Amino acid sequence: MKHLLLVSLILLSSCHSTTSKKGQDNEADSILLQEELHPDSIFKSEPIPTEEEQGQSSGTTAFVLQPVPRDIPTGEAISPVLLSMQTEYDYYPLSTTEVKVTVTSHSQQEYICGNDYSLAYYNNEKRQWETLPTDPVIEDIGWRLQPEYPTHGQTIKLYTSEVPNRAGRYRIYKSFNDDTKVAYAEFELVDEAGAKRLRKQMDAARHNKNIISSQNLYGSYMRGDSIFVDLINNSIHFQKLFRKEILNYSAINYGVVRTPSPFTQKAYTDTLQVSMRTEKPVYPIGTESVDVILTNKNLGQQILFFGEYYFIARKQGTQWIPLYHNSLVNDVGILLKPHGDYHFKAKLYPLFNDNTSGQYRVYKEVEFDGAKEKWYMAAEFRIE
């Protein structure tokens, strides 16, 4: 009986040793296979478990892919005239974790690349570009940029847990046509001081009357590294134009896009011995402003009181729709004595209002000095 028991134990031990060896061989083959599939990746293995831990676990080893830097490609630079790479914004705050890049071919030539890329930061002190961690797993998907399909986009992750973001210039590189050609997109990360610098540049552009957006901007303020911009016409179209002409910064807040609501309050051209009219009844398309005359014809001693604010509306069907205008005016009170005229220019802002042919009105709210009741005066004119 003792001999039989001893033989059984020997057989069990032999079977266990054979199974373990096969498992180790399979595991080694798995590691080699993963290394062949991901030659640029770094594998991080967990510590070898103790015998007690081995008895409690299934015996498998977990591997975690780590982000890895990739060398800057050295192919021939592609002219931006033939192919361009651009990030969605030129400037981003330090808290940014993702950047979208778009590649566009502008020629009849075919460009081929993949999802692989390199990311670099310019070290001003060392005066050199330093490679940064990139996605450890790159899907083997080919891009074929042709005249019929010239554009392709990609989202690039910034691995801030590996290397914290620093203020300064960054580049995203991509290789094309079997690594023979290369292009890059450049962007900048800014801290709060950098955001203040951008706002100063933005305010300086307001004096450039050759661009539409300079006349569409009437105010801005800051909160941290965010810039809040007030546009006269705050539509999606003019937000895009502002980014193109003045400042393309991802942390700009334009506020809520609103469509002007019809003006429904009653208005008068002549009432209570007060009248308002434009200098001419008709103006050509493209007119920038109209001259308005407000007259107090009161025979008594009633003085007319009002401010600088006014607005212009265009008639659409049976409704009067206000034009986009600058609502920021000096908060001053103006007194108009009896038998007096008040002249002012009403701006139509034709650059960002579709001032087509039609009927228009200038509105201004007025009251008699010392009275509580207010009303609207209106001066009508046509654009043809």
mmCIF file of N, CA and C in Angstrom, residues 84-177:
data_model
loop_
_atom_site.group_PDB
_atom_site.id
_atom_site.type_symbol
_atom_site.label_atom_id
_atom_site.label_comp_id
_atom_site.label_asym_id
_atom_site.label_seq_id
_atom_site.Cartn_x
_atom_site.Cartn_y
_atom_site.Cartn_z
ATOM 1 N N SER A 84 -1.052 71.071 -46.029
ATOM 2 C CA SER A 84 -1.001 71.834 -44.778
ATOM 3 C C SER A 84 -1.463 70.976 -43.613
ATOM 4 N N MET A 85 -0.869 71.216 -42.455
ATOM 5 C CA MET A 85 -1.294 70.606 -41.198
ATOM 6 C C MET A 85 -1.621 71.743 -40.240
ATOM 7 N N GLN A 86 -2.827 71.718 -39.669
ATOM 8 C CA GLN A 86 -3.239 72.787 -38.763
ATOM 9 C C GLN A 86 -3.979 72.209 -37.566
ATOM 10 N N THR A 87 -3.688 72.766 -36.401
ATOM 11 C CA THR A 87 -4.469 72.415 -35.221
ATOM 12 C C THR A 87 -5.744 73.255 -35.227
ATOM 13 N N GLU A 88 -6.752 72.796 -34.501
ATOM 14 C CA GLU A 88 -8.038 73.503 -34.494
ATOM 15 C C GLU A 88 -7.871 74.944 -34.013
ATOM 16 N N TYR A 89 -7.001 75.146 -33.023
ATOM 17 C CA TYR A 89 -6.724 76.486 -32.500
ATOM 18 C C TYR A 89 -5.213 76.721 -32.537
ATOM 19 N N ASP A 90 -4.825 77.992 -32.580
ATOM 20 C CA ASP A 90 -3.406 78.340 -32.542
ATOM 21 C C ASP A 90 -2.879 78.357 -31.109
ATOM 22 N N TYR A 91 -3.757 78.666 -30.146
ATOM 23 C CA TYR A 91 -3.367 78.780 -28.747
ATOM 24 C C TYR A 91 -4.329 77.983 -27.866
ATOM 25 N N TYR A 92 -3.771 77.376 -26.797
ATOM 26 C CA TYR A 92 -4.561 76.598 -25.842
ATOM 27 C C TYR A 92 -4.081 76.926 -24.421
ATOM 28 N N PRO A 93 -4.960 76.806 -23.415
ATOM 29 C CA PRO A 93 -4.511 76.974 -22.021
ATOM 30 C C PRO A 93 -3.723 75.758 -21.559
ATOM 31 N N LEU A 94 -2.987 75.905 -20.448
ATOM 32 C CA LEU A 94 -2.142 74.820 -19.935
ATOM 33 C C LEU A 94 -2.932 73.578 -19.543
ATOM 34 N N SER A 95 -4.202 73.730 -19.248
ATOM 35 C CA SER A 95 -5.020 72.595 -18.815
ATOM 36 C C SER A 95 -5.435 71.675 -19.961
ATOM 37 N N THR A 96 -5.054 72.010 -21.185
ATOM 38 C CA THR A 96 -5.465 71.236 -22.357
ATOM 39 C C THR A 96 -4.911 69.815 -22.308
ATOM 40 N N THR A 97 -5.748 68.838 -22.660
ATOM 41 C CA THR A 97 -5.323 67.425 -22.691
ATOM 42 C C THR A 97 -5.454 66.812 -24.085
ATOM 43 N N GLU A 98 -6.171 67.467 -24.992
ATOM 44 C CA GLU A 98 -6.332 66.962 -26.354
ATOM 45 C C GLU A 98 -6.270 68.105 -27.355
ATOM 46 N N VAL A 99 -5.673 67.811 -28.506
ATOM 47 C CA VAL A 99 -5.570 68.793 -29.588
ATOM 48 C C VAL A 99 -5.978 68.109 -30.887
ATOM 49 N N LYS A 100 -6.898 68.732 -31.612
ATOM 50 C CA LYS A 100 -7.331 68.175 -32.895
ATOM 51 C C LYS A 100 -6.485 68.766 -34.015
ATOM 52 N N VAL A 101 -6.021 67.893 -34.906
ATOM 53 C CA VAL A 101 -5.200 68.336 -36.027
ATOM 54 C C VAL A 101 -5.862 67.886 -37.324
ATOM 55 N N THR A 102 -5.774 68.745 -38.350
ATOM 56 C CA THR A 102 -6.345 68.449 -39.658
ATOM 57 C C THR A 102 -5.260 68.547 -40.717
ATOM 58 N N VAL A 103 -5.193 67.524 -41.581
ATOM 59 C CA VAL A 103 -4.241 67.496 -42.686
ATOM 60 C C VAL A 103 -5.020 67.668 -43.985
ATOM 61 N N THR A 104 -4.588 68.618 -44.824
ATOM 62 C CA THR A 104 -5.294 68.905 -46.069
ATOM 63 C C THR A 104 -4.314 68.993 -47.230
ATOM 64 N N SER A 105 -4.598 68.240 -48.285
ATOM 65 C CA SER A 105 -3.791 68.308 -49.501
ATOM 66 C C SER A 105 -4.371 69.367 -50.426
ATOM 67 N N HIS A 106 -3.488 70.228 -50.960
ATOM 68 C CA HIS A 106 -3.925 71.299 -51.851
ATOM 69 C C HIS A 106 -3.440 71.066 -53.284
ATOM 70 N N SER A 107 -2.921 69.891 -53.560
ATOM 71 C CA SER A 107 -2.369 69.605 -54.879
ATOM 72 C C SER A 107 -3.036 68.383 -55.488
ATOM 73 N N GLN A 108 -2.659 68.068 -56.717
ATOM 74 C CA GLN A 108 -3.163 66.878 -57.406
ATOM 75 C C GLN A 108 -2.351 65.643 -57.045
ATOM 76 N N GLN A 109 -1.290 65.845 -56.280
ATOM 77 C CA GLN A 109 -0.440 64.719 -55.882
ATOM 78 C C GLN A 109 -1.090 63.930 -54.752
ATOM 79 N N GLU A 110 -0.821 62.632 -54.725
ATOM 80 C CA GLU A 110 -1.358 61.779 -53.674
ATOM 81 C C GLU A 110 -0.367 61.697 -52.511
ATOM 82 N N TYR A 111 -0.904 61.828 -51.291
ATOM 83 C CA TYR A 111 -0.077 61.693 -50.088
ATOM 84 C C TYR A 111 -0.648 60.564 -49.241
ATOM 85 N N ILE A 112 0.254 59.702 -48.768
ATOM 86 C CA ILE A 112 -0.152 58.544 -47.977
ATOM 87 C C ILE A 112 0.576 58.574 -46.634
ATOM 88 N N CYS A 113 -0.176 58.353 -45.566
ATOM 89 C CA CYS A 113 0.431 58.258 -44.235
ATOM 90 C C CYS A 113 -0.454 57.372 -43.371
ATOM 91 N N GLY A 114 -0.132 57.285 -42.080
ATOM 92 C CA GLY A 114 -0.919 56.501 -41.149
ATOM 93 C C GLY A 114 -1.288 57.327 -39.933
ATOM 94 N N ASN A 115 -1.745 56.665 -38.879
ATOM 95 C CA ASN A 115 -2.106 57.357 -37.643
ATOM 96 C C ASN A 115 -0.899 57.702 -36.782
ATOM 97 N N ASP A 116 0.277 57.162 -37.116
ATOM 98 C CA ASP A 116 1.450 57.429 -36.295
ATOM 99 C C ASP A 116 1.852 58.894 -36.410
ATOM 100 N N TYR A 117 2.465 59.407 -35.353
ATOM 101 C CA TYR A 117 2.856 60.816 -35.279
ATOM 102 C C TYR A 117 3.941 60.991 -34.237
ATOM 103 N N SER A 118 4.551 62.150 -34.214
ATOM 104 C CA SER A 118 5.513 62.533 -33.177
ATOM 105 C C SER A 118 5.055 63.860 -32.575
ATOM 106 N N LEU A 119 5.307 64.024 -31.290
ATOM 107 C CA LEU A 119 4.938 65.249 -30.577
ATOM 108 C C LEU A 119 6.194 65.832 -29.945
ATOM 109 N N ALA A 120 6.389 67.140 -30.099
ATOM 110 C CA ALA A 120 7.610 67.768 -29.590
ATOM 111 C C ALA A 120 7.315 69.120 -28.953
ATOM 112 N N TYR A 121 8.154 69.468 -27.973
ATOM 113 C CA TYR A 121 8.076 70.759 -27.269
ATOM 114 C C TYR A 121 9.386 71.493 -27.475
ATOM 115 N N TYR A 122 9.310 72.825 -27.742
ATOM 116 C CA TYR A 122 10.538 73.583 -27.949
ATOM 117 C C TYR A 122 11.052 74.127 -26.623
ATOM 118 N N ASN A 123 12.230 73.662 -26.229
ATOM 119 C CA ASN A 123 12.884 74.109 -25.002
ATOM 120 C C ASN A 123 13.690 75.370 -25.321
ATOM 121 N N ASN A 124 13.202 76.518 -24.858
ATOM 122 C CA ASN A 124 13.867 77.786 -25.169
ATOM 123 C C ASN A 124 15.258 77.870 -24.573
ATOM 124 N N GLU A 125 15.437 77.306 -23.363
ATOM 125 C CA GLU A 125 16.752 77.370 -22.717
ATOM 126 C C GLU A 125 17.783 76.555 -23.487
ATOM 127 N N LYS A 126 17.387 75.363 -23.916
ATOM 128 C CA LYS A 126 18.314 74.504 -24.662
ATOM 129 C C LYS A 126 18.285 74.787 -26.159
ATOM 130 N N ARG A 127 17.267 75.564 -26.600
ATOM 131 C CA ARG A 127 17.100 75.902 -28.003
ATOM 132 C C ARG A 127 17.015 74.651 -28.874
ATOM 133 N N GLN A 128 16.158 73.734 -28.460
ATOM 134 C CA GLN A 128 15.985 72.503 -29.226
ATOM 135 C C GLN A 128 14.597 71.920 -28.978
ATOM 136 N N TRP A 129 14.155 71.079 -29.920
ATOM 137 C CA TRP A 129 12.871 70.406 -29.795
ATOM 138 C C TRP A 129 13.040 69.105 -29.023
ATOM 139 N N GLU A 130 12.180 68.901 -28.021
ATOM 140 C CA GLU A 130 12.229 67.692 -27.195
ATOM 141 C C GLU A 130 10.998 66.838 -27.485
ATOM 142 N N THR A 131 11.213 65.553 -27.762
ATOM 143 C CA THR A 131 10.082 64.672 -28.041
ATOM 144 C C THR A 131 9.315 64.370 -26.754
ATOM 145 N N LEU A 132 7.992 64.215 -26.893
ATOM 146 C CA LEU A 132 7.098 63.962 -25.762
ATOM 147 C C LEU A 132 6.381 62.630 -25.955
ATOM 148 N N PRO A 133 5.819 62.063 -24.874
ATOM 149 C CA PRO A 133 5.108 60.783 -24.983
ATOM 150 C C PRO A 133 3.934 60.861 -25.961
ATOM 151 N N THR A 134 3.757 59.780 -26.707
ATOM 152 C CA THR A 134 2.660 59.675 -27.659
ATOM 153 C C THR A 134 1.873 58.397 -27.377
ATOM 154 N N ASP A 135 0.801 58.230 -28.104
ATOM 155 C CA ASP A 135 -0.066 57.067 -27.916
ATOM 156 C C ASP A 135 0.726 55.778 -28.127
ATOM 157 N N PRO A 136 0.742 54.864 -27.147
ATOM 158 C CA PRO A 136 1.516 53.626 -27.295
ATOM 159 C C PRO A 136 0.910 52.645 -28.283
ATOM 160 N N VAL A 137 -0.370 52.780 -28.562
ATOM 161 C CA VAL A 137 -1.039 51.875 -29.503
ATOM 162 C C VAL A 137 -1.502 52.695 -30.707
ATOM 163 N N ILE A 138 -0.911 52.453 -31.850
ATOM 164 C CA ILE A 138 -1.268 53.157 -33.077
ATOM 165 C C ILE A 138 -1.989 52.190 -34.007
ATOM 166 N N GLU A 139 -3.243 52.504 -34.337
ATOM 167 C CA GLU A 139 -3.985 51.661 -35.267
ATOM 168 C C GLU A 139 -3.370 51.764 -36.659
ATOM 169 N N ASP A 140 -3.168 50.617 -37.273
ATOM 170 C CA ASP A 140 -2.521 50.578 -38.584
ATOM 171 C C ASP A 140 -3.538 50.903 -39.677
ATOM 172 N N ILE A 141 -3.951 52.184 -39.713
ATOM 173 C CA ILE A 141 -4.921 52.654 -40.701
ATOM 174 C C ILE A 141 -4.233 53.642 -41.636
ATOM 175 N N GLY A 142 -4.318 53.383 -42.931
ATOM 176 C CA GLY A 142 -3.664 54.240 -43.903
ATOM 177 C C GLY A 142 -4.543 55.412 -44.313
ATOM 178 N N TRP A 143 -3.923 56.591 -44.424
ATOM 179 C CA TRP A 143 -4.608 57.772 -44.948
ATOM 180 C C TRP A 143 -4.171 57.934 -46.403
ATOM 181 N N ARG A 144 -5.118 58.131 -47.289
ATOM 182 C CA ARG A 144 -4.800 58.372 -48.691
ATOM 183 C C ARG A 144 -5.440 59.705 -49.089
ATOM 184 N N LEU A 145 -4.620 60.752 -49.088
ATOM 185 C CA LEU A 145 -5.114 62.091 -49.390
ATOM 186 C C LEU A 145 -5.057 62.312 -50.892
ATOM 187 N N GLN A 146 -6.246 62.422 -51.510
ATOM 188 C CA GLN A 146 -6.366 62.599 -52.954
ATOM 189 C C GLN A 146 -7.203 63.849 -53.243
ATOM 190 N N PRO A 147 -7.196 64.323 -54.482
ATOM 191 C CA PRO A 147 -8.015 65.495 -54.809
ATOM 192 C C PRO A 147 -9.485 65.297 -54.458
ATOM 193 N N GLU A 148 -10.004 64.049 -54.576
ATOM 194 C CA GLU A 148 -11.404 63.791 -54.247
ATOM 195 C C GLU A 148 -11.636 63.788 -52.742
ATOM 196 N N TYR A 149 -10.643 63.363 -51.963
ATOM 197 C CA TYR A 149 -10.731 63.310 -50.500
ATOM 198 C C TYR A 149 -9.464 63.930 -49.911
ATOM 199 N N PRO A 150 -9.384 65.262 -49.917
ATOM 200 C CA PRO A 150 -8.114 65.920 -49.562
ATOM 201 C C PRO A 150 -7.860 66.094 -48.070
ATOM 202 N N THR A 151 -8.855 65.830 -47.214
ATOM 203 C CA THR A 151 -8.721 66.190 -45.803
ATOM 204 C C THR A 151 -8.900 64.991 -44.885
ATOM 205 N N HIS A 152 -8.102 64.963 -43.817
ATOM 206 C CA HIS A 152 -8.246 63.931 -42.783
ATOM 207 C C HIS A 152 -7.899 64.565 -41.432
ATOM 208 N N GLY A 153 -8.584 64.118 -40.391
ATOM 209 C CA GLY A 153 -8.361 64.682 -39.054
ATOM 210 C C GLY A 153 -7.960 63.621 -38.043
ATOM 211 N N GLN A 154 -7.366 64.079 -36.937
ATOM 212 C CA GLN A 154 -6.909 63.174 -35.874
ATOM 213 C C GLN A 154 -6.870 63.935 -34.551
ATOM 214 N N THR A 155 -7.208 63.254 -33.460
ATOM 215 C CA THR A 155 -7.130 63.851 -32.125
ATOM 216 C C THR A 155 -5.861 63.366 -31.439
ATOM 217 N N ILE A 156 -5.049 64.314 -31.009
ATOM 218 C CA ILE A 156 -3.768 64.008 -30.360
ATOM 219 C C ILE A 156 -3.911 64.217 -28.852
ATOM 220 N N LYS A 157 -3.572 63.199 -28.084
ATOM 221 C CA LYS A 157 -3.662 63.296 -26.628
ATOM 222 C C LYS A 157 -2.351 63.798 -26.047
ATOM 223 N N LEU A 158 -2.446 64.717 -25.080
ATOM 224 C CA LEU A 158 -1.266 65.190 -24.345
ATOM 225 C C LEU A 158 -1.204 64.407 -23.033
ATOM 226 N N TYR A 159 -0.165 63.625 -22.879
ATOM 227 C CA TYR A 159 -0.035 62.770 -21.690
ATOM 228 C C TYR A 159 0.557 63.585 -20.545
ATOM 229 N N THR A 160 -0.301 64.402 -19.925
ATOM 230 C CA THR A 160 0.151 65.297 -18.851
ATOM 231 C C THR A 160 0.562 64.534 -17.598
ATOM 232 N N SER A 161 0.106 63.290 -17.423
ATOM 233 C CA SER A 161 0.519 62.488 -16.266
ATOM 234 C C SER A 161 1.962 62.027 -16.412
ATOM 235 N N GLU A 162 2.431 61.938 -17.653
ATOM 236 C CA GLU A 162 3.819 61.528 -17.905
ATOM 237 C C GLU A 162 4.756 62.740 -17.894
ATOM 238 N N VAL A 163 4.374 63.774 -18.647
ATOM 239 C CA VAL A 163 5.153 65.019 -18.709
ATOM 240 C C VAL A 163 4.167 66.181 -18.581
ATOM 241 N N PRO A 164 4.200 66.942 -17.483
ATOM 242 C CA PRO A 164 3.262 68.059 -17.298
ATOM 243 C C PRO A 164 3.393 69.092 -18.420
ATOM 244 N N ASN A 165 2.260 69.711 -18.771
ATOM 245 C CA ASN A 165 2.272 70.756 -19.805
ATOM 246 C C ASN A 165 3.098 71.950 -19.359
ATOM 247 N N ARG A 166 3.801 72.529 -20.312
ATOM 248 C CA ARG A 166 4.592 73.734 -20.076
ATOM 249 C C ARG A 166 4.183 74.794 -21.089
ATOM 250 N N ALA A 167 4.236 76.036 -20.672
ATOM 251 C CA ALA A 167 3.911 77.124 -21.598
ATOM 252 C C ALA A 167 4.968 77.166 -22.692
ATOM 253 N N GLY A 168 4.520 77.305 -23.923
ATOM 254 C CA GLY A 168 5.469 77.383 -25.024
ATOM 255 C C GLY A 168 4.937 76.737 -26.285
ATOM 256 N N ARG A 169 5.844 76.550 -27.255
ATOM 257 C CA ARG A 169 5.476 76.044 -28.580
ATOM 258 C C ARG A 169 5.552 74.518 -28.633
ATOM 259 N N TYR A 170 4.600 73.948 -29.370
ATOM 260 C CA TYR A 170 4.545 72.498 -29.566
ATOM 261 C C TYR A 170 4.373 72.208 -31.051
ATOM 262 N N ARG A 171 4.799 71.017 -31.460
ATOM 263 C CA ARG A 171 4.611 70.590 -32.838
ATOM 264 C C ARG A 171 4.128 69.139 -32.898
ATOM 265 N N ILE A 172 3.252 68.884 -33.864
ATOM 266 C CA ILE A 172 2.808 67.528 -34.184
ATOM 267 C C ILE A 172 3.354 67.207 -35.567
ATOM 268 N N TYR A 173 4.204 66.169 -35.655
ATOM 269 C CA TYR A 173 4.819 65.782 -36.928
ATOM 270 C C TYR A 173 4.150 64.524 -37.479
ATOM 271 N N LYS A 174 4.075 64.443 -38.812
ATOM 272 C CA LYS A 174 3.618 63.225 -39.472
ATOM 273 C C LYS A 174 4.478 62.969 -40.710
ATOM 274 N N SER A 175 4.739 61.668 -40.972
ATOM 275 C CA SER A 175 5.497 61.267 -42.159
ATOM 276 C C SER A 175 4.545 60.845 -43.268
ATOM 277 N N PHE A 176 4.973 61.071 -44.516
ATOM 278 C CA PHE A 176 4.155 60.733 -45.671
ATOM 279 C C PHE A 176 4.979 59.980 -46.706
ATOM 280 N N ASN A 177 4.280 59.205 -47.517
ATOM 281 C CA ASN A 177 4.884 58.508 -48.661
ATOM 282 C C ASN A 177 6.145 57.729 -48.267
#
